[in-house]
PDB file of C-alpha atoms in Angstrom:
ATOM      1  CA  SER A   1      -0.411   0.232   0.025  1.00 47.00           C
ATOM      2  CA  MET A   2       1.132   3.473  -0.269  1.00 42.00           C
ATOM      3  CA  LEU A   3       0.886   6.582   1.682  1.00 44.00           C
ATOM      4  CA  THR A   4       1.548  10.009   0.829  1.00 43.00           C
ATOM      5  CA  THR A   5       2.683  12.519   3.171  1.00 45.00           C
ATOM      6  CA  ASN A   6       3.820  16.469   2.256  1.00 45.00           C
ATOM      7  CA  GLY A   7       4.007  15.350  -0.809  1.00 42.00           C
ATOM      8  CA  ALA A   8       6.432  12.123   0.603  1.00 43.00           C
ATOM      9  CA  THR A   9       4.839   8.710  -0.654  1.00 44.00           C
ATOM     10  CA  ASN A  10       5.754   5.782   1.821  1.00 47.00           C
ATOM     11  CA  ILE A  11       5.335   2.377   0.057  1.00 49.00           C
ATOM     12  CA  ILE A  12       4.364   0.396   3.018  1.00 50.00           C
ATOM     13  CA  VAL A  13       5.251  -3.527   2.230  1.00 49.00           C
ATOM     14  CA  ASN A  14       4.153  -6.570   4.026  1.00 49.00           C
ATOM     15  CA  PRO A  15       5.947 -10.171   3.260  1.00 44.00           C
ATOM     16  CA  ASN A  16       6.150 -12.423   7.035  1.00 44.00           C
ATOM     17  CA  THR A  17       8.910 -12.801   9.429  1.00 38.00           C
ATOM     18  CA  THR A  18      12.351 -10.947   9.382  1.00 38.00           C
ATOM     19  CA  ALA A  19      13.217  -8.208   7.182  1.00 37.00           C
ATOM     20  CA  PRO A  20      14.738  -8.577   3.746  1.00 36.00           C
ATOM     21  CA  THR A  21      18.127  -7.489   3.113  1.00 35.00           C
ATOM     22  CA  THR A  22      17.653  -4.209   1.065  1.00 35.00           C
ATOM     23  CA  PRO A  23      19.985  -1.784  -0.974  1.00 33.00           C
ATOM     24  CA  ALA A  24      21.748   0.941   1.427  1.00 31.00           C
ATOM     25  CA  TYR A  25      19.856   3.568  -0.581  1.00 31.00           C
ATOM     26  CA  ILE A  26      16.055   2.687   0.400  1.00 34.00           C
ATOM     27  CA  ASN A  27      15.503   4.450   3.275  1.00 37.00           C
ATOM     28  CA  SER A  28      13.643   1.340   4.518  1.00 38.00           C
ATOM     29  CA  THR A  29      12.233  -0.397   7.854  1.00 40.00           C
ATOM     30  CA  VAL A  30      10.047  -4.312   5.276  1.00 40.00           C
ATOM     31  CA  ASP A  31       7.157  -6.360   7.270  1.00 43.00           C
ATOM     32  CA  LEU A  32       6.281 -10.298   7.179  1.00 41.00           C
ATOM     33  CA  SER A  33       2.930 -10.960   8.307  1.00 45.00           C
ATOM     34  CA  ALA A  34      -0.253  -9.501   5.593  1.00 42.00           C
ATOM     35  CA  THR A  35       1.717 -12.700   2.994  1.00 42.00           C
ATOM     36  CA  ASP A  36       0.981 -16.234   4.838  1.00 44.00           C
ATOM     37  CA  PHE A  37       2.466 -19.426   4.246  1.00 38.00           C
ATOM     38  CA  PRO A  38       0.439 -21.594   6.635  1.00 40.00           C
ATOM     39  CA  THR A  39       1.789 -24.773   5.377  1.00 40.00           C
ATOM     40  CA  ALA A  40       5.723 -23.984   5.319  1.00 39.00           C
ATOM     41  CA  GLY A  41       8.001 -24.893   8.023  1.00 42.00           C
ATOM     42  CA  THR A  42       9.423 -21.707   9.739  1.00 41.00           C
ATOM     43  CA  HIS A  43      12.686 -21.595   7.450  1.00 41.00           C
ATOM     44  CA  GLN A  44      11.200 -22.327   4.460  1.00 47.00           C
ATOM     45  CA  GLN A  45       8.536 -19.039   5.148  1.00 48.00           C
ATOM     46  CA  GLU A  46      11.305 -16.773   6.389  1.00 50.00           C
ATOM     47  CA  GLN A  47      12.762 -17.738   2.903  1.00 52.00           C
ATOM     48  CA  GLN A  48       9.625 -16.753   1.193  1.00 54.00           C
ATOM     49  CA  ALA A  49       8.863 -13.753   2.797  1.00 55.00           C
ATOM     50  CA  ASN A  50      12.356 -12.345   2.632  1.00 58.00           C
ATOM     51  CA  ALA A  51      12.441 -13.452  -1.182  1.00 66.00           C
ATOM     52  CA  PHE A  52       9.028 -11.423  -1.807  1.00 67.00           C
ATOM     53  CA  GLY A  53      10.455  -8.407  -0.097  1.00 64.00           C
ATOM     54  CA  ARG A  54      13.807  -7.920  -1.977  1.00 70.00           C
ATOM     55  CA  VAL A  55      11.472  -8.259  -5.212  1.00 74.00           C
ATOM     56  CA  VAL A  56       9.300  -5.223  -4.005  1.00 72.00           C
ATOM     57  CA  CYS A  57      12.711  -3.424  -3.244  1.00 71.00           C
ATOM     58  CA  GLU A  58      13.993  -4.559  -6.447  1.00 76.00           C
ATOM     59  CA  ALA A  59      11.461  -3.365  -8.055  1.00 78.00           C
ATOM     60  CA  VAL A  60      11.167  -0.169  -6.955  1.00 74.00           C
ATOM     61  CA  VAL A  61      15.192   0.685  -7.701  1.00 74.00           C
ATOM     62  CA  ALA A  62      14.251  -0.489 -11.198  1.00 79.00           C
ATOM     63  CA  VAL A  63      11.554   2.408 -11.671  1.00 78.00           C
ATOM     64  CA  GLY A  64      13.350   5.070  -9.683  1.00 74.00           C
ATOM     65  CA  LEU A  65      11.541   5.262  -6.913  1.00 72.00           C
ATOM     66  CA  GLN A  66      14.169   5.234  -4.493  1.00 66.00           C
ATOM     67  CA  TYR A  67      14.715   8.660  -5.184  1.00 70.00           C
ATOM     68  CA  VAL A  68      11.351   9.992  -4.060  1.00 69.00           C
ATOM     69  CA  CYS A  69       9.900   7.448  -1.428  1.00 68.00           C
ATOM     70  CA  ARG A  70      10.941   5.398   1.504  1.00 67.00           C
ATOM     71  CA  VAL A  71       9.999   1.855   1.379  1.00 67.00           C
ATOM     72  CA  ILE A  72       8.270   0.692   4.575  1.00 72.00           C
ATOM     73  CA  CYS A  73       8.822  -2.826   6.180  1.00 68.00           C
ATOM     74  CA  LEU A  74       7.220  -3.602   8.948  1.00 72.00           C
ATOM     75  CA  ARG A  75       7.618  -7.335  10.879  1.00 73.00           C
ATOM     76  CA  ARG A  76       4.861  -8.301  12.535  1.00 82.00           C
ATOM     77  CA  SER A  77       4.631 -11.852  14.391  1.00 87.00           C
ATOM     78  CA  THR A  78       3.460 -10.798  17.763  1.00 91.00           C
ATOM     79  CA  LEU A  79       0.668  -8.577  19.476  1.00 92.00           C
ATOM     80  CA  ALA A  80       3.319  -6.125  20.389  1.00 92.00           C
ATOM     81  CA  ASP A  81       5.176  -6.001  16.903  1.00 91.00           C
ATOM     82  CA  VAL A  82       1.177  -5.328  15.460  1.00 91.00           C
ATOM     83  CA  LEU A  83       1.012  -2.198  18.086  1.00 93.00           C
ATOM     84  CA  SER A  84       4.801  -0.810  17.436  1.00 91.00           C
ATOM     85  CA  SER A  85       3.907  -1.086  13.534  1.00 89.00           C
ATOM     86  CA  MET A  86       0.628   1.047  14.095  1.00 91.00           C
ATOM     87  CA  LEU A  87       3.176   3.994  15.652  1.00 91.00           C
ATOM     88  CA  VAL A  88       4.744   2.923  12.303  1.00 86.00           C
ATOM     89  CA  PHE A  89       2.414   3.625   9.876  1.00 84.00           C
ATOM     90  CA  GLY A  90       1.546   6.780  12.071  1.00 88.00           C
ATOM     91  CA  GLU A  91       4.715   8.185  11.205  1.00 86.00           C
ATOM     92  CA  ALA A  92       4.674   7.297   7.939  1.00 81.00           C
ATOM     93  CA  ALA A  93       1.519   8.939   7.260  1.00 82.00           C
ATOM     94  CA  GLY A  94       2.274  12.195   9.208  1.00 85.00           C
ATOM     95  CA  VAL A  95      -0.018  11.549  12.236  1.00 91.00           C
ATOM     96  CA  ALA A  96       2.422   9.968  14.900  1.00 92.00           C
ATOM     97  CA  GLU A  97       0.603  12.105  17.931  1.00 94.00           C
ATOM     98  CA  GLU A  98      -2.797  10.294  16.950  1.00 94.00           C
ATOM     99  CA  ALA A  99      -1.197   7.373  16.164  1.00 93.00           C
ATOM    100  CA  ALA A 100       0.489   7.224  19.888  1.00 95.00           C
ATOM    101  CA  ARG A 101      -2.779   8.026  21.956  1.00 95.00           C
ATOM    102  CA  THR A 102      -4.498   5.201  19.595  1.00 95.00           C
ATOM    103  CA  VAL A 103      -1.730   2.806  20.889  1.00 95.00           C
ATOM    104  CA  ASP A 104      -2.052   3.750  24.606  1.00 96.00           C
ATOM    105  CA  ARG A 105      -5.928   3.380  24.625  1.00 96.00           C
ATOM    106  CA  LEU A 106      -5.710  -0.530  22.604  1.00 95.00           C
ATOM    107  CA  ARG A 107      -2.670  -0.886  25.512  1.00 95.00           C
ATOM    108  CA  ALA A 108      -4.872   0.340  28.079  1.00 95.00           C
ATOM    109  CA  ARG A 109      -8.013  -2.097  26.771  1.00 95.00           C
ATOM    110  CA  LEU A 110      -5.539  -4.734  26.523  1.00 95.00           C
ATOM    111  CA  ARG A 111      -4.346  -4.577  30.650  1.00 93.00           C
ATOM    112  CA  ARG A 112      -8.015  -4.484  31.603  1.00 93.00           C
ATOM    113  CA  VAL A 113      -8.432  -7.839  29.724  1.00 93.00           C
ATOM    114  CA  SER A 114      -5.654  -9.116  31.656  1.00 91.00           C
ATOM    115  CA  VAL A 115      -6.729  -7.508  34.852  1.00 92.00           C
ATOM    116  CA  GLU A 116      -9.994  -9.247  34.457  1.00 90.00           C
ATOM    117  CA  ALA A 117      -8.756 -12.416  33.092  1.00 88.00           C
ATOM    118  CA  ALA A 118      -6.567 -12.895  36.581  1.00 86.00           C
ATOM    119  CA  ARG A 119      -9.565 -11.339  38.918  1.00 85.00           C
ATOM    120  CA  ALA A 120     -11.836 -14.746  37.319  1.00 81.00           C
ATOM    121  CA  ALA A 121      -9.313 -17.224  38.057  1.00 76.00           C
ATOM    122  CA  LEU A 122      -8.848 -16.044  41.620  1.00 77.00           C
ATOM    123  CA  SER A 123     -12.204 -16.245  41.862  1.00 73.00           C
ATOM    124  CA  SER A 124     -12.844 -19.522  40.542  1.00 66.00           C
ATOM    125  CA  SER A 125      -9.507 -21.730  41.167  1.00 53.00           C
ATOM    126  CA  SER A 126      -7.773 -23.350  43.876  1.00 45.00           C
ATOM    127  CA  ILE A 127      -3.546 -21.713  44.097  1.00 44.00           C
ATOM    128  CA  TYR A 128      -3.534 -25.425  43.345  1.00 41.00           C
ATOM    129  CA  THR A 129      -5.694 -26.226  40.642  1.00 48.00           C
ATOM    130  CA  ASP A 130      -4.945 -24.279  36.423  1.00 58.00           C
ATOM    131  CA  SER A 131      -8.312 -24.296  35.395  1.00 75.00           C
ATOM    132  CA  ARG A 132      -7.273 -22.029  32.404  1.00 85.00           C
ATOM    133  CA  PRO A 133      -9.550 -23.062  29.656  1.00 91.00           C
ATOM    134  CA  LYS A 134      -7.631 -24.316  26.616  1.00 94.00           C
ATOM    135  CA  VAL A 135      -8.696 -23.143  23.239  1.00 95.00           C
ATOM    136  CA  LEU A 136      -8.096 -23.472  19.765  1.00 96.00           C
ATOM    137  CA  ILE A 137      -8.158 -21.112  17.153  1.00 95.00           C
ATOM    138  CA  LEU A 138      -7.934 -22.437  13.490  1.00 94.00           C
ATOM    139  CA  ARG A 139      -7.689 -20.461  10.296  1.00 92.00           C
ATOM    140  CA  SER A 140      -8.978 -23.079   7.918  1.00 90.00           C
ATOM    141  CA  LEU A 141     -10.661 -25.982   8.531  1.00 92.00           C
ATOM    142  CA  GLN A 142     -10.007 -27.778   5.091  1.00 90.00           C
ATOM    143  CA  PRO A 143      -7.081 -28.445   5.895  1.00 92.00           C
ATOM    144  CA  LEU A 144      -6.722 -28.094   9.536  1.00 94.00           C
ATOM    145  CA  ILE A 145      -4.591 -24.920   9.991  1.00 94.00           C
ATOM    146  CA  VAL A 146      -4.019 -23.343  13.687  1.00 94.00           C
ATOM    147  CA  GLU A 147      -3.736 -19.817  13.931  1.00 93.00           C
ATOM    148  CA  GLY A 148      -0.318 -18.796  15.219  1.00 90.00           C
ATOM    149  CA  ARG A 149       1.613 -15.189  15.182  1.00 90.00           C
ATOM    150  CA  TRP A 150      -0.026 -12.824  17.599  1.00 93.00           C
ATOM    151  CA  ALA A 151      -3.076 -15.993  18.789  1.00 93.00           C
ATOM    152  CA  ALA A 152      -1.207 -17.282  21.517  1.00 93.00           C
ATOM    153  CA  ASP A 153      -0.468 -13.380  23.222  1.00 94.00           C
ATOM    154  CA  MET A 154      -4.400 -13.038  22.421  1.00 94.00           C
ATOM    155  CA  ILE A 155      -5.478 -16.236  24.179  1.00 94.00           C
ATOM    156  CA  GLN A 156      -3.340 -15.989  27.231  1.00 92.00           C
ATOM    157  CA  MET A 157      -3.824 -12.322  27.596  1.00 92.00           C
ATOM    158  CA  ALA A 158      -7.750 -13.436  27.841  1.00 91.00           C
ATOM    159  CA  GLY A 159      -6.513 -15.968  31.079  1.00 90.00           C
ATOM    160  CA  ALA A 160      -6.374 -19.412  28.426  1.00 92.00           C
ATOM    161  CA  GLU A 161      -4.040 -21.923  27.452  1.00 91.00           C
ATOM    162  CA  SER A 162      -3.309 -21.575  23.899  1.00 90.00           C
ATOM    163  CA  GLY A 163      -1.543 -25.762  24.206  1.00 87.00           C
ATOM    164  CA  SER A 164       1.662 -25.716  22.129  1.00 85.00           C
ATOM    165  CA  ILE A 165       0.789 -22.446  20.137  1.00 87.00           C
ATOM    166  CA  GLN A 166       3.303 -20.270  20.973  1.00 89.00           C
ATOM    167  CA  SER A 167       3.575 -16.408  20.503  1.00 89.00           C
ATOM    168  CA  GLY A 168       5.453 -15.549  17.352  1.00 87.00           C
ATOM    169  CA  ASP A 169       4.878 -19.385  15.614  1.00 89.00           C
ATOM    170  CA  ALA A 170       3.764 -19.846  12.004  1.00 88.00           C
ATOM    171  CA  PRO A 171       0.176 -20.610  11.648  1.00 91.00           C
ATOM    172  CA  ARG A 172       0.837 -24.513  10.953  1.00 91.00           C
ATOM    173  CA  GLN A 173      -1.610 -27.493   9.935  1.00 93.00           C
ATOM    174  CA  VAL A 174      -2.575 -30.065  12.335  1.00 95.00           C
ATOM    175  CA  THR A 175      -4.232 -33.383  12.268  1.00 95.00           C
ATOM    176  CA  TRP A 176      -7.547 -34.521  13.892  1.00 96.00           C
ATOM    177  CA  THR A 177      -6.049 -36.453  16.281  1.00 96.00           C
ATOM    178  CA  GLU A 178      -3.786 -33.535  17.707  1.00 96.00           C
ATOM    179  CA  VAL A 179      -7.068 -31.702  17.944  1.00 96.00           C
ATOM    180  CA  LEU A 180      -8.198 -34.625  19.600  1.00 96.00           C
ATOM    181  CA  GLU A 181      -5.488 -34.696  21.752  1.00 95.00           C
ATOM    182  CA  PHE A 182      -5.522 -31.113  22.927  1.00 95.00           C
ATOM    183  CA  ALA A 183      -9.447 -31.360  23.814  1.00 95.00           C
ATOM    184  CA  PRO A 184     -10.492 -27.581  23.225  1.00 95.00           C
ATOM    185  CA  ASP A 185     -12.670 -26.017  26.378  1.00 95.00           C
ATOM    186  CA  VAL A 186     -12.846 -23.617  23.350  1.00 95.00           C
ATOM    187  CA  LEU A 187     -13.298 -23.903  19.998  1.00 96.00           C
ATOM    188  CA  ILE A 188     -12.695 -20.656  17.295  1.00 94.00           C
ATOM    189  CA  ILE A 189     -13.003 -20.977  13.822  1.00 93.00           C
ATOM    190  CA  ALA A 190     -11.351 -17.573  12.486  1.00 90.00           C
ATOM    191  CA  SER A 191     -12.156 -17.920   8.583  1.00 82.00           C
ATOM    192  CA  MET A 192     -14.856 -16.040   7.816  1.00 78.00           C
ATOM    193  CA  ARG A 193     -14.702 -13.527   5.319  1.00 74.00           C
ATOM    194  CA  ASP A 194     -17.143 -11.222   3.317  1.00 69.00           C
ATOM    195  CA  GLY A 195     -19.019 -13.880   1.416  1.00 63.00           C
ATOM    196  CA  SER A 196     -17.532 -16.984   3.015  1.00 67.00           C
ATOM    197  CA  GLY A 197     -20.243 -18.029   5.697  1.00 72.00           C
ATOM    198  CA  PRO A 198     -22.010 -21.137   3.016  1.00 81.00           C
ATOM    199  CA  ARG A 199     -18.034 -22.381   2.362  1.00 84.00           C
ATOM    200  CA  THR A 200     -16.933 -22.387   6.134  1.00 85.00           C
ATOM    201  CA  PHE A 201     -20.668 -23.693   7.481  1.00 87.00           C
ATOM    202  CA  HIS A 202     -20.394 -26.484   5.103  1.00 88.00           C
ATOM    203  CA  ASP A 203     -16.420 -27.214   5.952  1.00 90.00           C
ATOM    204  CA  LEU A 204     -17.131 -27.224   9.642  1.00 91.00           C
ATOM    205  CA  CYS A 205     -20.486 -29.957   8.797  1.00 91.00           C
ATOM    206  CA  ASN A 206     -17.880 -32.358   7.744  1.00 92.00           C
ATOM    207  CA  VAL A 207     -15.462 -31.590  10.628  1.00 94.00           C
ATOM    208  CA  ALA A 208     -18.292 -32.556  12.828  1.00 94.00           C
ATOM    209  CA  ALA A 209     -18.598 -35.609  10.923  1.00 94.00           C
ATOM    210  CA  PHE A 210     -14.951 -36.420  12.348  1.00 96.00           C
ATOM    211  CA  PRO A 211     -14.535 -39.507  15.123  1.00 96.00           C
ATOM    212  CA  GLY A 212     -14.994 -37.841  18.628  1.00 96.00           C
ATOM    213  CA  TRP A 213     -16.183 -34.238  17.485  1.00 96.00           C
ATOM    214  CA  TRP A 214     -18.476 -34.372  20.072  1.00 95.00           C
ATOM    215  CA  LEU A 215     -16.290 -35.610  22.464  1.00 95.00           C
ATOM    216  CA  LEU A 216     -14.750 -32.613  22.629  1.00 96.00           C
ATOM    217  CA  PRO A 217     -15.423 -30.448  25.936  1.00 95.00           C
ATOM    218  CA  ALA A 218     -16.047 -26.901  23.902  1.00 95.00           C
ATOM    219  CA  VAL A 219     -18.983 -29.170  21.461  1.00 96.00           C
ATOM    220  CA  LYS A 220     -20.546 -30.905  24.688  1.00 95.00           C
ATOM    221  CA  THR A 221     -20.646 -27.431  26.081  1.00 94.00           C
ATOM    222  CA  GLY A 222     -21.583 -25.121  22.845  1.00 94.00           C
ATOM    223  CA  ALA A 223     -18.416 -23.292  23.045  1.00 94.00           C
ATOM    224  CA  VAL A 224     -17.935 -23.608  19.463  1.00 94.00           C
ATOM    225  CA  PHE A 225     -17.568 -20.413  17.863  1.00 93.00           C
ATOM    226  CA  VAL A 226     -16.724 -19.000  14.295  1.00 91.00           C
ATOM    227  CA  CYS A 227     -15.902 -15.391  13.819  1.00 89.00           C
ATOM    228  CA  GLU A 228     -14.428 -12.237  11.451  1.00 86.00           C
ATOM    229  CA  GLU A 229     -11.048 -13.259  10.209  1.00 86.00           C
ATOM    230  CA  ALA A 230     -10.165  -9.616  10.898  1.00 86.00           C
ATOM    231  CA  LEU A 231     -10.652 -10.435  14.680  1.00 91.00           C
ATOM    232  CA  ILE A 232      -7.848 -12.640  15.227  1.00 91.00           C
ATOM    233  CA  ARG A 233      -6.156 -13.081  11.817  1.00 86.00           C
ATOM    234  CA  ARG A 234      -5.852  -8.886  10.252  1.00 85.00           C
ATOM    235  CA  GLY A 235      -2.754  -7.135  12.144  1.00 86.00           C
ATOM    236  CA  GLY A 236      -4.614  -4.319  13.130  1.00 87.00           C
ATOM    237  CA  PRO A 237      -6.572  -2.412  15.638  1.00 90.00           C
ATOM    238  CA  ARG A 238      -9.608  -5.423  15.701  1.00 91.00           C
ATOM    239  CA  LEU A 239      -7.022  -7.658  16.998  1.00 93.00           C
ATOM    240  CA  VAL A 240      -8.092  -6.400  20.878  1.00 93.00           C
ATOM    241  CA  GLU A 241     -11.991  -6.409  19.945  1.00 93.00           C
ATOM    242  CA  GLY A 242     -10.511  -9.976  18.939  1.00 92.00           C
ATOM    243  CA  THR A 243      -8.511 -10.121  22.436  1.00 92.00           C
ATOM    244  CA  GLU A 244     -12.043  -9.064  24.598  1.00 91.00           C
ATOM    245  CA  THR A 245     -14.182 -10.765  22.579  1.00 83.00           C
TER     246      THR A 245
END
């Protein structure tokens, strides 16, 4: 995407894990979360993201844009990264103070979520037991792909357990056996987007036919939710809304 501020153009590049090497004469800062390689291993994902960033930067140089713009490359793999990137966007757009105030408000909302989660845990459990609910977020049902990146931050901030998914991990494909073994108390399918409702619910019906579906704790208690992907998958302010929800 492109931002023009006071006659200067900023090109925002979104590859997804570590910043690629760019020519020294480009004022670059390159991102890594908008382009997804969910089935690739971490090393392969980094290679693909870096290659994407290099191609964009080479294209900028090829047409001479390095003299009239700067390339901003963002790395966003955790919730903290997303909030920090909003400050970078704000500075690039010439609204740094407004961006800082917005990020402060978002951080305050996240702190409230953490405090409320801690209070709920203290009131409902013994200090000798860990009663945190296990939450599984799937970004795809066919194939089964667990959401990574900042999803673990969101889950843990809300006082729940994310299992083997840790902050900054890449999305990865899992087997149905792994889902059964994790036995989530809450199951979230974050794949809804404009016009995708029928497909999502069709896939959910197919998954419901898998052996053991009706034995999952989340299914038994009716804690299976389908939500907009923007609440969990897109690196922006709505991640805070997703955490609160």
